[in-house]
CSV table of C-alpha atoms in Angstrom, one decimal:
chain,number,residue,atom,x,y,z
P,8,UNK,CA,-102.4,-118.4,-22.4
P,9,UNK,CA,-100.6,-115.8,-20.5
P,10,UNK,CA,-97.3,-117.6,-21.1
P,11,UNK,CA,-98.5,-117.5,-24.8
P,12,UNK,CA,-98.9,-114.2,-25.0
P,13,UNK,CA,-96.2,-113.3,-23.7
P,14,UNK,CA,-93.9,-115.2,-26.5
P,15,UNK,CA,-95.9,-113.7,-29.0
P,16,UNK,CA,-95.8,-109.9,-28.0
P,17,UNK,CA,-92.0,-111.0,-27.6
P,18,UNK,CA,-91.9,-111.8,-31.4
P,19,UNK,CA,-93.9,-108.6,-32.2
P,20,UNK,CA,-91.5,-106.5,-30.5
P,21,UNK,CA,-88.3,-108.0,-31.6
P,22,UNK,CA,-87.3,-108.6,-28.1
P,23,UNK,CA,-87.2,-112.4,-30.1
P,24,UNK,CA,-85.8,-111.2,-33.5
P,25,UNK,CA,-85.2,-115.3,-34.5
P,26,UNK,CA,-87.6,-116.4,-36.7
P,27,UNK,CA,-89.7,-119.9,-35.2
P,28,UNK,CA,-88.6,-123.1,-36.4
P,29,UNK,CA,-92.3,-124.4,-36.7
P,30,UNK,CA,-94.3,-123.2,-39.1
P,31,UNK,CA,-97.0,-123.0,-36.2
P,32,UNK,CA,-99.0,-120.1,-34.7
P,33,UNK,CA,-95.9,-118.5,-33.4
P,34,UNK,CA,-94.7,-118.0,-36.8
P,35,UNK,CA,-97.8,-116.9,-38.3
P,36,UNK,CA,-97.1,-113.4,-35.8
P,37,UNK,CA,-93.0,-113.5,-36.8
P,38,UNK,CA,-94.6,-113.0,-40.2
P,39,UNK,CA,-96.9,-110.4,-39.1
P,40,UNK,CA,-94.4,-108.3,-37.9
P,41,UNK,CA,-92.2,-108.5,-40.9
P,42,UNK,CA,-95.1,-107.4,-42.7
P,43,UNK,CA,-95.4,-104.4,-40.8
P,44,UNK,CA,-92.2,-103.2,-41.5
P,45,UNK,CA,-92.2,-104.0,-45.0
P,46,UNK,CA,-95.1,-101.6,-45.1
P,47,UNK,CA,-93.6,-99.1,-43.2
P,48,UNK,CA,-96.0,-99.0,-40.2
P,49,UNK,CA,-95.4,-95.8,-38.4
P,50,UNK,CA,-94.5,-97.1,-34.7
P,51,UNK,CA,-97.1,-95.4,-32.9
P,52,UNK,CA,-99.7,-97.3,-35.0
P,53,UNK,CA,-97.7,-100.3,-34.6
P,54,UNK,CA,-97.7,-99.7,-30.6
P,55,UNK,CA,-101.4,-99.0,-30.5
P,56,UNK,CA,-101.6,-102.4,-32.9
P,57,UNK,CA,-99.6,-104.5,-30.3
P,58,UNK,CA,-101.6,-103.0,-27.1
P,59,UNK,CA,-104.8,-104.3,-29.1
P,60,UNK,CA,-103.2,-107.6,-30.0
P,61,UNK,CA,-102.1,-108.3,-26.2
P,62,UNK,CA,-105.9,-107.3,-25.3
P,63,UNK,CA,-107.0,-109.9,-27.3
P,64,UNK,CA,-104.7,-112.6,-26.1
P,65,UNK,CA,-105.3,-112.0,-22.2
P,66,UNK,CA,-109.3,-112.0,-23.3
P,67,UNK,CA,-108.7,-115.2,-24.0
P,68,UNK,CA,-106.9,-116.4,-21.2
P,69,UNK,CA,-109.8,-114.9,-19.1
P,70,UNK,CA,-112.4,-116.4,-21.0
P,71,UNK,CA,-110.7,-120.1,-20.2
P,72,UNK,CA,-111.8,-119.4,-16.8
P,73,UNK,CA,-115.0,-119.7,-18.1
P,74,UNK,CA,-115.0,-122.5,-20.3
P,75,UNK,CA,-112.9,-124.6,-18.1
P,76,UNK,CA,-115.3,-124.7,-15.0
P,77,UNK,CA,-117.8,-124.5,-17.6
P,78,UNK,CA,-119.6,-121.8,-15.8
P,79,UNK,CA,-121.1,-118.5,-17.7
P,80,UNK,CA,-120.3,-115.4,-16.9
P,81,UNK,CA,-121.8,-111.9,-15.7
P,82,UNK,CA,-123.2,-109.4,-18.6
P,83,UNK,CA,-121.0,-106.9,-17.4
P,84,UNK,CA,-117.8,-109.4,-17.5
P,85,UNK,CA,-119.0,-111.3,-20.4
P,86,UNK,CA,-118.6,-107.4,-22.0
P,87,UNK,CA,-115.8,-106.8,-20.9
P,88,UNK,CA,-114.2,-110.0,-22.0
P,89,UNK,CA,-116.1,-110.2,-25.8
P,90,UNK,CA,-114.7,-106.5,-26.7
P,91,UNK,CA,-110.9,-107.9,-26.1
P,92,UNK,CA,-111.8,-111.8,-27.6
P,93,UNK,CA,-113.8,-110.4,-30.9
P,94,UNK,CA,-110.3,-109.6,-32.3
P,95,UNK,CA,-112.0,-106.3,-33.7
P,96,UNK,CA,-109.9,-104.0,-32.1
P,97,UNK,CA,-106.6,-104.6,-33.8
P,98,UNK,CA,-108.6,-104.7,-37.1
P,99,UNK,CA,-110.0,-100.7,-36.1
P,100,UNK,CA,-105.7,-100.1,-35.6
P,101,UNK,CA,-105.2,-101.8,-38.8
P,102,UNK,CA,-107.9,-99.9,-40.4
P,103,UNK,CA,-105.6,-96.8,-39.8
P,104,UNK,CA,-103.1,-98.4,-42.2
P,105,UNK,CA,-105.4,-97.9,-45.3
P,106,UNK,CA,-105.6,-95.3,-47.6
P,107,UNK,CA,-104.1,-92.0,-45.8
P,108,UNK,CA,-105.3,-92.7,-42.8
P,109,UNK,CA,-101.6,-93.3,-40.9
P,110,UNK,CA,-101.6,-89.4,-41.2
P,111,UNK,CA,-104.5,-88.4,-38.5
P,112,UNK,CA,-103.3,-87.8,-35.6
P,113,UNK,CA,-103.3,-89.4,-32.3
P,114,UNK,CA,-105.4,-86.5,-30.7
P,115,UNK,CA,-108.2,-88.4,-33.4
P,116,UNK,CA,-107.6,-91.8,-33.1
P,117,UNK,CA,-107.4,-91.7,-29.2
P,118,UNK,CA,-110.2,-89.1,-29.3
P,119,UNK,CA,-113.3,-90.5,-26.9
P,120,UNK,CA,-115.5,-90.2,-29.7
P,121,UNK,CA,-113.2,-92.5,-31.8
P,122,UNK,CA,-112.5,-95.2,-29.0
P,123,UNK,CA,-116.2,-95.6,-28.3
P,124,UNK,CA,-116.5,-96.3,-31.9
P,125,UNK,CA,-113.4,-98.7,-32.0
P,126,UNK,CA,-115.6,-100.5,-29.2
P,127,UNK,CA,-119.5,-101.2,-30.5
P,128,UNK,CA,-117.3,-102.2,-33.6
P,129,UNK,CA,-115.4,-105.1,-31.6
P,130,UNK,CA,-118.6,-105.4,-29.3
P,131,UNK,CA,-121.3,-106.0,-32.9
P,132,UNK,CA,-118.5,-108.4,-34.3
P,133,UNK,CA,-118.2,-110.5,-31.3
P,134,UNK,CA,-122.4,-110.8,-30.9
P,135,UNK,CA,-122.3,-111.4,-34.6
P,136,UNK,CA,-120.5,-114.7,-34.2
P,137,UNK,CA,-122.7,-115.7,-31.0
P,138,UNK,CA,-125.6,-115.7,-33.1
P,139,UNK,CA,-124.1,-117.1,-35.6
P,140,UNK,CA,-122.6,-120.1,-33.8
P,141,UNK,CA,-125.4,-120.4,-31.5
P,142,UNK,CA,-126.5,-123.5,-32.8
P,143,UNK,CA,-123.2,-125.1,-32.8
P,144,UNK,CA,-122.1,-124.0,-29.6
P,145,UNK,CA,-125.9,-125.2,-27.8
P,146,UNK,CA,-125.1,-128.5,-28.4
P,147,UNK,CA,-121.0,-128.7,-26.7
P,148,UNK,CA,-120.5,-127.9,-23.0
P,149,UNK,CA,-117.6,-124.7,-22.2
P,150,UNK,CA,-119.0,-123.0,-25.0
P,151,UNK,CA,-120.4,-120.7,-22.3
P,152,UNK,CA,-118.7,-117.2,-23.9
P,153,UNK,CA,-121.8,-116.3,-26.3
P,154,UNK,CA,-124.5,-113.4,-25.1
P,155,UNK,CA,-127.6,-116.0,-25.9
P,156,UNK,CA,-126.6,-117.7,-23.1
P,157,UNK,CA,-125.5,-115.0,-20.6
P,158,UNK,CA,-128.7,-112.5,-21.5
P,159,UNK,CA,-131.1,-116.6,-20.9
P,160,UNK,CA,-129.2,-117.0,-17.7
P,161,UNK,CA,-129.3,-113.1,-16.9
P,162,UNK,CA,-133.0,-113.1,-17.4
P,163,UNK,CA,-133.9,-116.8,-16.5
P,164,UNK,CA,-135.9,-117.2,-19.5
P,165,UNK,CA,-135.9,-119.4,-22.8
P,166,UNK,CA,-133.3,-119.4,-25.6
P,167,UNK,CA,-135.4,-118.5,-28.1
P,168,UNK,CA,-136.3,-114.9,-25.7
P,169,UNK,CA,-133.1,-114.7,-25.1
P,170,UNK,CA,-131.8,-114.8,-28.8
P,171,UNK,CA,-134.3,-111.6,-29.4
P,172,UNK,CA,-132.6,-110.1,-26.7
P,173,UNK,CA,-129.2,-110.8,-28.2
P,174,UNK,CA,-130.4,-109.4,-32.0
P,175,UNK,CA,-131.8,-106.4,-29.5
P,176,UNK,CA,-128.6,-105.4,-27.9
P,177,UNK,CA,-126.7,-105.5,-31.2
P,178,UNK,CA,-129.4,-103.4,-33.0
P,179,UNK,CA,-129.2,-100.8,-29.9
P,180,UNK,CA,-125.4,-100.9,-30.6
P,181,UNK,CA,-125.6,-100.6,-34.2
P,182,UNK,CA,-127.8,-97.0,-33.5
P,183,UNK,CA,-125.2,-96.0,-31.5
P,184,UNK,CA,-122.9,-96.3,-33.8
P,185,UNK,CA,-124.7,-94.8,-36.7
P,186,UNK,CA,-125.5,-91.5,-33.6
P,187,UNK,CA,-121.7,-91.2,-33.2
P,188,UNK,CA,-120.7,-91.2,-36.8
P,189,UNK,CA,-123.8,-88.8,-37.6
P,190,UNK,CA,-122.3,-86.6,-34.8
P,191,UNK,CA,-118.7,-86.4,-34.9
P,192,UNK,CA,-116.3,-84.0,-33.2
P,193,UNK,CA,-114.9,-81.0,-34.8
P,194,UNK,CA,-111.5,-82.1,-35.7
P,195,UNK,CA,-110.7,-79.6,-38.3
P,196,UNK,CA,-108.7,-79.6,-41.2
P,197,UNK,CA,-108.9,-84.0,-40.5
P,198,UNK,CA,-112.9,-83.9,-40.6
P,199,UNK,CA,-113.2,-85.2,-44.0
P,200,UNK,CA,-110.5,-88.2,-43.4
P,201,UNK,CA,-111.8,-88.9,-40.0
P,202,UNK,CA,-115.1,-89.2,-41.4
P,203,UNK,CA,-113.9,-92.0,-44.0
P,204,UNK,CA,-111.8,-93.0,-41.8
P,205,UNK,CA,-115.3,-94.4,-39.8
P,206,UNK,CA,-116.9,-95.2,-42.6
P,207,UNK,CA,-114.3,-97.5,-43.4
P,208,UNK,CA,-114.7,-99.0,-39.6
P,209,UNK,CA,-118.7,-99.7,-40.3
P,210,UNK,CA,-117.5,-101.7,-43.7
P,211,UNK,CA,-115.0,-103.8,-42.1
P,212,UNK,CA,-118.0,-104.3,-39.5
P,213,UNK,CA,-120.3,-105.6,-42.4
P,214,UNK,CA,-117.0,-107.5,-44.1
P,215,UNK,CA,-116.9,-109.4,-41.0
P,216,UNK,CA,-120.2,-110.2,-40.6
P,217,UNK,CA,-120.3,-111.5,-44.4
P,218,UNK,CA,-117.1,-113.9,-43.6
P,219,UNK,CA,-119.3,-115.3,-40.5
P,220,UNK,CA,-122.0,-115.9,-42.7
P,221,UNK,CA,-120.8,-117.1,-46.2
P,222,UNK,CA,-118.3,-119.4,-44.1
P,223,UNK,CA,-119.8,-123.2,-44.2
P,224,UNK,CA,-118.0,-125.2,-42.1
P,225,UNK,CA,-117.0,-122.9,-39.0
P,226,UNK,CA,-120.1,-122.1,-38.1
P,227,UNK,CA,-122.3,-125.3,-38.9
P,228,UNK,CA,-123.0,-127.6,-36.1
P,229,UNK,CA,-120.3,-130.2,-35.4
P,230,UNK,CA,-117.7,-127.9,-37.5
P,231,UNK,CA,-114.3,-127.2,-36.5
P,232,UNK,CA,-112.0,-125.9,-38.0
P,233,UNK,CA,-107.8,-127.4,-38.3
P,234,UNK,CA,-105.2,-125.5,-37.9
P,235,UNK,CA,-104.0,-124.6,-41.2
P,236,UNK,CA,-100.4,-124.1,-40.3
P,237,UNK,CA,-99.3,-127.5,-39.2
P,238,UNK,CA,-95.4,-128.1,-40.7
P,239,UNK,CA,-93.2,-126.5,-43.4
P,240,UNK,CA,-95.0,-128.7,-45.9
């Protein structure tokens, strides 16, 4: 995974300006960064973008630890590792990328305030898909990244307590979230932009969480989803 991210932060960066022969995974990013040029993403967003995205990747080369030996982890590393391997954080980044928003500045979107929200939001996505998979992922072994099962082993208590516990941590986030965007800094002549500009984060929250749910073959028991990207054809 390491070696994988790697290439691909390679492709993002241009350090590897060819474009991939496959039309695999590898690809899918060489695209990605074309895109961001064709759109004219200022470089300090696109910099903040990439940090996020190699977060993400070495998340999931942690986790594998995990599923490997089959072993589930601590609450406190379980956090650590579902903020990177929720994916959300490059979506907040990308968020920035809408509208006006490439204008605020980076003394906002750096801002304490601002990061904590960037985190519930990757944090409230990740536990949305736990819950939602939960059913799926109780019946396969290595499937030990999900907060049911760290909160039941945390707790040594039943699936079913430990579920409420999982709905009871994202609620606590959620309120947190709603607090801080209730309560934001004074940021001047950007307080009306910043303030979309969360506003914007909670809907891509509840966007998410409506692709979890509507989807009806990722989710389901036994699903698993191909990769869609197999050739040129």
């Amino acid at each position: 995974m390491k070696d994988i991210a790697t290439h691909i932060i390679t492709l993002l960066t241009d350090d590897d300006p060819d474009e991939p022969a496959n039309n695999d995974i590898f690809h899918r990013f060489w695209i990605l960064r074309q895109s961001a040029i064709a759109c004219e993403m200022p470089e300090r967003l696109y910099k903040k973008f990439l940090k996020s995205l190699h977060e993400v990747l070495i998340g999931y080369a942690d986790e594998r630890v995990y599923y490997r030996s089959n072993t589930i982890p601590p609450l406190p590393v379980y956090l650590l590792i579902r903020e990177a391997t929720s994916g959300a954080k490059p979506f907040c980044q990308y968020v920035a990328m809408q509208k006006d928003y490439r204008e605020l500045p980076d003394s906002i979107l750096e801002h304490l305030h601002i990061q904590r929200l960037h985190t519930i939001c990757a944090l409230m996505i990740g536990i949305h898909n736990d819950i939602i998979s939960l059913p799926k992922e109780l019946h396969r072994e290595e499937d030990t990244m999900n907060l049911v099962k760290v909160l039941q082993q945390e707790h040594k208590t039943s699936i079913k307590e430990a579920y409420m516990m999982a709905l009871e941590v994202h609620d606590n986030y959620l309120k947190e979230f709603l607090v801080l965007q209730e309560h934001l800094p004074s940021f001047g002549q950007w307080q009306e932009m910043t303030r979309n500009y969360v506003q914007d984060l909670g809907i891509m929250v509840a966007d998410v969480y409506a692709w979890h749910t509507n989807d009806t073959s990722r989710y389901v028991n036994g699903g698993y989803v191909e990769g869609e990207f197999n050739s040129k054809q």
